[in-house]
Amino acid sequence: DVYKRQALGRSILVPGFIDFGVNFGGVFALASFFTSVPEALLLAAALYPSSTAIVAQLLLDYRRFANPEAELLLGLLIFEDLVGVGLLGLFTPLLQGEAVGGWLLLKTALSIGGVLLVFWVLYRWVLPYAERLSLPLSTESLTVFLLSGLVLWVGAMGHALGLSGALTAFL
């Protein structure tokens, strides 16, 4: 199963970068005719990702998850989401008046990498421990509010630390 996931990850990179070039580059090229370059970059970053939730629900509704292309499609959509959120985290400070330079790029790259590392550690070690506790949260009607509060808290913490709220709330 691990080898299958690694192979899927490698097979998503090339289509993912082609998708990025067409969808991000096309929107950027079109938007740069009508607005400034920083605004065109932000617009392209905001419009780049597809709605993974909608596509996943359509695959579920039409019972297409068993098709071999569904796995590649979902992997490509997750690639889009991750790249899009990273781009928003990178381009948002530009429109807030921060000077473009090596420090901004380094700070943004380190913050995105740090957030990804923290969430990977949570996924790797905390989540399995929480699953072993077998808390009956799925049967509680207030679970939706608990999870919404958790997402808002994570986004607010990211914003308080100077990170992109979009990136931290997405993760």
Coordinates of C-alpha atoms in Angstrom, one line a residue:
D1 CA 0.0 0.0 0.0
V2 CA 2.9 2.4 0.7
Y3 CA 4.5 1.6 -2.7
K4 CA 1.1 2.3 -4.4
R5 CA 0.9 5.7 -2.7
Q6 CA 4.4 6.6 -3.6
A7 CA 3.8 5.6 -7.2
L8 CA 0.6 7.7 -7.2
G9 CA 2.5 10.7 -5.8
R10 CA 5.1 10.4 -8.5
S11 CA 2.5 10.1 -11.2
I12 CA 0.7 13.2 -10.0
L13 CA 3.7 15.5 -10.3
V14 CA 3.9 15.9 -14.1
P15 CA 0.1 16.3 -14.6
G16 CA 0.1 18.7 -11.6
F17 CA 2.7 20.9 -13.0
I18 CA 1.0 20.9 -16.4
D19 CA -2.2 21.8 -14.7
F20 CA -0.4 24.6 -12.8
G21 CA 1.1 26.0 -16.0
V22 CA -2.2 26.0 -17.9
N23 CA -4.6 27.1 -15.1
F24 CA -2.4 29.4 -13.1
G25 CA -0.4 30.7 -16.0
G26 CA -3.5 31.3 -18.2
V27 CA -5.4 33.2 -15.5
F28 CA -2.2 35.2 -14.7
A29 CA -1.7 36.1 -18.4
L30 CA -5.3 37.2 -18.8
A31 CA -5.5 39.1 -15.6
S32 CA -2.2 40.9 -16.2
F33 CA -3.8 42.7 -19.2
F34 CA -6.4 44.2 -16.9
T35 CA -4.6 44.8 -13.6
S36 CA -1.1 45.1 -12.0
V37 CA 1.2 42.2 -11.8
P38 CA 0.9 41.6 -8.0
E39 CA -2.9 41.7 -8.3
A40 CA -2.8 39.4 -11.3
L41 CA -0.7 36.9 -9.3
L42 CA -3.1 37.0 -6.3
L43 CA -6.1 36.5 -8.6
A44 CA -4.4 33.6 -10.4
A45 CA -3.5 32.0 -7.0
A46 CA -7.1 32.4 -5.8
L47 CA -8.7 31.0 -8.9
Y48 CA -6.2 28.2 -9.5
P49 CA -7.5 25.4 -7.2
S50 CA -10.6 23.5 -8.1
S51 CA -13.2 22.6 -5.5
T52 CA -12.0 19.2 -4.3
A53 CA -15.1 18.8 -2.1
I54 CA -17.5 19.2 -5.0
V55 CA -15.6 16.9 -7.3
A56 CA -15.3 14.2 -4.5
Q57 CA -19.0 14.5 -3.8
L58 CA -19.8 14.1 -7.5
L59 CA -17.6 11.0 -7.7
L60 CA -19.4 9.6 -4.7
D61 CA -22.9 10.5 -6.0
Y62 CA -22.2 8.9 -9.4
R63 CA -20.4 5.9 -7.9
R64 CA -17.1 6.6 -9.8
F65 CA -14.6 6.0 -6.9
A66 CA -13.9 2.5 -8.2
N67 CA -12.7 3.8 -11.5
P68 CA -8.9 3.9 -11.8
E69 CA -8.9 7.5 -12.9
A70 CA -10.7 8.7 -9.8
E71 CA -7.6 8.2 -7.6
L72 CA -5.5 10.2 -10.0
L73 CA -8.1 12.9 -10.2
L74 CA -8.4 13.3 -6.4
G75 CA -4.6 13.3 -6.2
L76 CA -4.4 16.1 -8.8
L77 CA -7.1 18.1 -6.9
I78 CA -5.2 17.8 -3.6
F79 CA -2.0 18.9 -5.5
E80 CA -4.0 22.0 -6.7
D81 CA -5.2 22.8 -3.2
L82 CA -1.8 22.6 -1.6
V83 CA -0.1 24.7 -4.3
G84 CA -3.0 27.2 -4.4
V85 CA -2.9 27.7 -0.6
G86 CA 0.9 28.0 -0.7
L87 CA 0.7 30.6 -3.4
L88 CA -1.9 32.6 -1.5
G89 CA 0.4 32.5 1.5
L90 CA 3.2 33.8 -0.6
F91 CA 1.3 36.5 -2.6
T92 CA -0.9 38.0 0.1
P93 CA 1.9 39.8 1.8
L94 CA 2.8 41.4 -1.5
L95 CA -0.6 43.1 -1.7
Q96 CA -0.3 44.2 2.0
G97 CA 2.6 46.4 1.1
E98 CA 5.5 44.3 2.2
A99 CA 8.6 44.7 0.0
V100 CA 9.5 41.8 -2.2
G101 CA 12.8 40.5 -1.3
G102 CA 14.8 37.5 -0.1
W103 CA 13.6 37.9 3.6
L104 CA 9.9 37.8 2.6
L105 CA 10.4 34.7 0.4
L106 CA 12.5 33.0 3.1
K107 CA 10.0 33.9 5.8
T108 CA 7.1 32.6 3.7
A109 CA 8.9 29.4 2.7
L110 CA 9.9 28.7 6.3
S111 CA 6.4 29.4 7.7
I112 CA 4.8 27.1 5.1
G113 CA 7.4 24.4 5.7
G114 CA 7.0 24.8 9.5
V115 CA 3.2 24.6 9.3
L116 CA 3.4 21.5 7.0
L117 CA 5.8 19.9 9.4
V118 CA 3.6 20.5 12.5
F119 CA 0.6 19.1 10.7
W120 CA 2.5 16.1 9.5
V121 CA 3.7 15.4 13.0
L122 CA 0.1 15.7 14.2
Y123 CA -1.1 13.4 11.5
R124 CA 1.7 10.9 12.1
W125 CA 1.7 10.6 15.9
V126 CA -1.3 12.5 17.5
L127 CA -4.1 11.3 15.2
P128 CA -3.3 7.6 15.6
Y129 CA -3.4 8.1 19.4
A130 CA -6.7 9.9 19.2
E131 CA -8.2 7.2 17.1
R132 CA -7.1 4.6 19.7
L133 CA -9.1 6.5 22.3
S134 CA -12.2 5.8 20.2
L135 CA -14.1 8.9 21.3
P136 CA -17.7 8.8 20.2
L137 CA -17.5 12.1 18.5
S138 CA -19.1 10.9 15.3
T139 CA -22.4 10.3 17.1
E140 CA -22.5 13.7 18.8
S141 CA -24.6 16.4 17.1
L142 CA -22.2 19.2 18.3
T143 CA -19.1 17.6 16.5
V144 CA -19.6 20.0 13.5
F145 CA -19.3 23.0 15.9
L146 CA -16.3 21.5 17.6
L147 CA -14.5 21.0 14.2
S148 CA -15.5 24.4 13.0
G149 CA -14.1 26.0 16.1
L150 CA -10.9 24.0 15.7
V151 CA -10.5 25.2 12.1
L152 CA -11.1 28.8 13.2
W153 CA -8.7 28.5 16.1
V154 CA -6.0 27.1 13.9
G155 CA -6.5 29.9 11.4
A156 CA -6.4 32.5 14.1
M157 CA -3.2 31.0 15.6
G158 CA -1.6 31.1 12.2
H159 CA -2.6 34.7 11.8
A160 CA -1.4 35.7 15.2
L161 CA 2.0 34.1 14.4
G162 CA 2.2 36.0 11.2
L163 CA 1.5 33.1 9.0
S164 CA -1.1 32.9 6.2
G165 CA -4.5 32.3 7.8
A166 CA -5.6 30.6 4.5
L167 CA -2.8 28.1 4.8
T168 CA -3.3 27.2 8.4
A169 CA -7.1 27.0 8.2
F170 CA -6.8 24.8 5.1
L171 CA -4.5 22.4 6.9

